[in-house]
Amino acid sequence: MEQADIDVVSIEGLTIETIIGVYDWEKEKKQQLVLDIQMSWDNQRAATTDDIDDALDYALVSERVSAWVAEKPRQLIETVAEGVATLILNEFGVQNVEVRVAKPGAVPNAKNVAVTVRRSVFDSPFG
């Protein structure tokens, strides 16, 4: 998301409890995922009007993403990252999004494992 003249709205450390994993024991109890999301958004109008209706409502994005992630079990954090990116592109009018999904404690002796996807409406078959 390093493009000149583009604003970025970020959500960092969005923590969601969900069923995630491929092993039997992982399918029986919720685990924590931590998401970092960066979205391209032109903030000029919102900065001028000081009106939430002209801004990217990051609280609403957080609520929607949290609900989507928690709604059903998934096996892979790759699936979560791709799904969150698609949801944001389709529902919130951003042109570019970067989603990092971390799964703390997934590997012994590591803080976490993570997957990062970068997607654009220009790359999407629906864009």
mmCIF file of C-alpha atoms in Angstrom:
data_model
loop_
_atom_site.group_PDB
_atom_site.id
_atom_site.type_symbol
_atom_site.label_atom_id
_atom_site.label_comp_id
_atom_site.label_asym_id
_atom_site.label_seq_id
_atom_site.Cartn_x
_atom_site.Cartn_y
_atom_site.Cartn_z
ATOM 1 C CA MET A 1 0.000 0.000 0.000
ATOM 2 C CA GLU A 2 2.874 2.328 -0.744
ATOM 3 C CA GLN A 3 1.304 4.536 -3.366
ATOM 4 C CA ALA A 4 1.810 8.293 -3.593
ATOM 5 C CA ASP A 5 -1.085 10.609 -2.755
ATOM 6 C CA ILE A 6 -3.171 7.956 -1.041
ATOM 7 C CA ASP A 7 -4.464 8.053 2.510
ATOM 8 C CA VAL A 8 -4.540 4.957 4.668
ATOM 9 C CA VAL A 9 -6.990 4.104 7.421
ATOM 10 C CA SER A 10 -5.638 1.402 9.740
ATOM 11 C CA ILE A 11 -7.105 -0.965 12.282
ATOM 12 C CA GLU A 12 -4.346 -2.553 14.357
ATOM 13 C CA GLY A 13 -4.578 -5.484 16.726
ATOM 14 C CA LEU A 14 -8.234 -6.376 16.134
ATOM 15 C CA THR A 15 -8.562 -9.464 18.334
ATOM 16 C CA ILE A 16 -11.232 -12.038 17.487
ATOM 17 C CA GLU A 17 -12.032 -15.381 19.122
ATOM 18 C CA THR A 18 -13.033 -18.065 16.624
ATOM 19 C CA ILE A 19 -12.702 -21.724 15.724
ATOM 20 C CA ILE A 20 -9.630 -21.944 13.495
ATOM 21 C CA GLY A 21 -7.352 -24.825 12.593
ATOM 22 C CA VAL A 22 -6.902 -28.157 10.888
ATOM 23 C CA TYR A 23 -6.330 -30.394 13.914
ATOM 24 C CA ASP A 24 -9.182 -32.029 15.820
ATOM 25 C CA TRP A 25 -8.335 -30.247 19.085
ATOM 26 C CA GLU A 26 -8.417 -26.885 17.271
ATOM 27 C CA LYS A 27 -11.955 -27.552 16.093
ATOM 28 C CA GLU A 28 -13.204 -27.924 19.664
ATOM 29 C CA LYS A 29 -12.218 -24.609 21.241
ATOM 30 C CA LYS A 30 -12.000 -21.005 20.168
ATOM 31 C CA GLN A 31 -8.597 -19.509 19.519
ATOM 32 C CA GLN A 32 -7.466 -15.950 19.159
ATOM 33 C CA LEU A 33 -6.688 -14.302 15.840
ATOM 34 C CA VAL A 34 -5.163 -10.826 15.663
ATOM 35 C CA LEU A 35 -5.829 -8.752 12.546
ATOM 36 C CA ASP A 36 -4.075 -5.661 11.230
ATOM 37 C CA ILE A 37 -5.931 -3.961 8.391
ATOM 38 C CA GLN A 38 -4.856 -1.085 6.148
ATOM 39 C CA MET A 39 -7.362 0.444 3.738
ATOM 40 C CA SER A 40 -6.830 3.104 1.093
ATOM 41 C CA TRP A 41 -9.293 5.944 1.544
ATOM 42 C CA ASP A 42 -9.402 9.588 0.493
ATOM 43 C CA ASN A 43 -9.734 11.436 3.805
ATOM 44 C CA GLN A 44 -9.850 14.954 2.331
ATOM 45 C CA ARG A 45 -13.627 15.343 2.335
ATOM 46 C CA ALA A 46 -14.018 13.976 5.863
ATOM 47 C CA ALA A 47 -11.223 16.235 7.088
ATOM 48 C CA THR A 48 -12.963 19.236 5.543
ATOM 49 C CA THR A 49 -16.524 18.466 6.674
ATOM 50 C CA ASP A 50 -15.641 16.806 10.008
ATOM 51 C CA ASP A 51 -18.577 14.467 9.290
ATOM 52 C CA ILE A 52 -18.471 10.704 9.902
ATOM 53 C CA ASP A 53 -20.661 10.167 6.839
ATOM 54 C CA ASP A 54 -17.728 11.326 4.702
ATOM 55 C CA ALA A 55 -15.212 9.090 6.470
ATOM 56 C CA LEU A 56 -14.423 5.411 6.388
ATOM 57 C CA ASP A 57 -16.195 4.235 9.536
ATOM 58 C CA TYR A 58 -13.481 2.066 11.066
ATOM 59 C CA ALA A 59 -15.766 1.086 13.958
ATOM 60 C CA LEU A 60 -18.256 -0.353 11.464
ATOM 61 C CA VAL A 61 -15.457 -2.081 9.536
ATOM 62 C CA SER A 62 -14.213 -3.627 12.804
ATOM 63 C CA GLU A 63 -17.692 -4.833 13.763
ATOM 64 C CA ARG A 64 -18.367 -6.337 10.336
ATOM 65 C CA VAL A 65 -14.974 -8.054 10.116
ATOM 66 C CA SER A 66 -15.305 -9.438 13.663
ATOM 67 C CA ALA A 67 -18.759 -10.841 12.907
ATOM 68 C CA TRP A 68 -17.586 -12.432 9.639
ATOM 69 C CA VAL A 69 -14.513 -14.054 11.193
ATOM 70 C CA ALA A 70 -16.458 -15.431 14.168
ATOM 71 C CA GLU A 71 -19.525 -16.622 12.237
ATOM 72 C CA LYS A 72 -18.198 -20.071 11.302
ATOM 73 C CA PRO A 73 -15.190 -22.352 11.757
ATOM 74 C CA ARG A 74 -12.380 -22.174 9.238
ATOM 75 C CA GLN A 75 -9.219 -24.222 8.844
ATOM 76 C CA LEU A 76 -6.690 -21.733 7.483
ATOM 77 C CA ILE A 77 -5.670 -18.191 8.341
ATOM 78 C CA GLU A 78 -5.157 -17.764 4.594
ATOM 79 C CA THR A 79 -8.911 -18.254 4.152
ATOM 80 C CA VAL A 80 -9.604 -15.656 6.831
ATOM 81 C CA ALA A 81 -7.225 -13.100 5.290
ATOM 82 C CA GLU A 82 -8.664 -13.525 1.801
ATOM 83 C CA GLY A 83 -12.246 -13.399 3.044
ATOM 84 C CA VAL A 84 -11.690 -10.258 5.107
ATOM 85 C CA ALA A 85 -9.988 -8.513 2.181
ATOM 86 C CA THR A 86 -12.862 -9.422 -0.146
ATOM 87 C CA LEU A 87 -15.469 -8.303 2.394
ATOM 88 C CA ILE A 88 -13.823 -4.902 2.850
ATOM 89 C CA LEU A 89 -13.396 -4.317 -0.882
ATOM 90 C CA ASN A 90 -17.004 -5.288 -1.597
ATOM 91 C CA GLU A 91 -18.765 -3.570 1.308
ATOM 92 C CA PHE A 92 -16.814 -0.429 2.173
ATOM 93 C CA GLY A 93 -15.789 1.202 -1.092
ATOM 94 C CA VAL A 94 -12.037 1.064 -0.562
ATOM 95 C CA GLN A 95 -9.831 0.514 -3.589
ATOM 96 C CA ASN A 96 -6.934 -1.262 -1.885
ATOM 97 C CA VAL A 97 -6.668 -3.281 1.294
ATOM 98 C CA GLU A 98 -3.942 -5.085 3.187
ATOM 99 C CA VAL A 99 -4.956 -7.685 5.766
ATOM 100 C CA ARG A 100 -2.559 -9.409 8.152
ATOM 101 C CA VAL A 101 -3.951 -12.317 10.177
ATOM 102 C CA ALA A 102 -1.813 -13.611 13.045
ATOM 103 C CA LYS A 103 -2.458 -16.753 15.062
ATOM 104 C CA PRO A 104 -0.604 -16.460 18.375
ATOM 105 C CA GLY A 105 0.888 -19.638 19.778
ATOM 106 C CA ALA A 106 0.331 -21.685 16.631
ATOM 107 C CA VAL A 107 3.956 -22.822 16.493
ATOM 108 C CA PRO A 108 6.104 -23.704 19.511
ATOM 109 C CA ASN A 109 8.831 -21.154 20.286
ATOM 110 C CA ALA A 110 7.240 -18.515 18.034
ATOM 111 C CA LYS A 111 5.177 -15.523 19.113
ATOM 112 C CA ASN A 112 2.732 -16.195 16.289
ATOM 113 C CA VAL A 113 2.353 -17.136 12.662
ATOM 114 C CA ALA A 114 0.809 -14.721 10.201
ATOM 115 C CA VAL A 115 -0.366 -14.301 6.640
ATOM 116 C CA THR A 116 -0.620 -10.968 4.828
ATOM 117 C CA VAL A 117 -2.663 -10.404 1.671
ATOM 118 C CA ARG A 118 -2.843 -7.253 -0.439
ATOM 119 C CA ARG A 119 -5.850 -6.878 -2.688
ATOM 120 C CA SER A 120 -7.281 -4.218 -4.982
ATOM 121 C CA VAL A 121 -10.646 -3.731 -6.643
ATOM 122 C CA PHE A 122 -8.675 -3.463 -9.868
ATOM 123 C CA ASP A 123 -7.475 -7.064 -9.414
ATOM 124 C CA SER A 124 -10.907 -8.425 -8.528
ATOM 125 C CA PRO A 125 -13.128 -10.087 -11.122
ATOM 126 C CA PHE A 126 -15.958 -8.071 -9.525
ATOM 127 C CA GLY A 127 -14.127 -4.708 -9.565
#
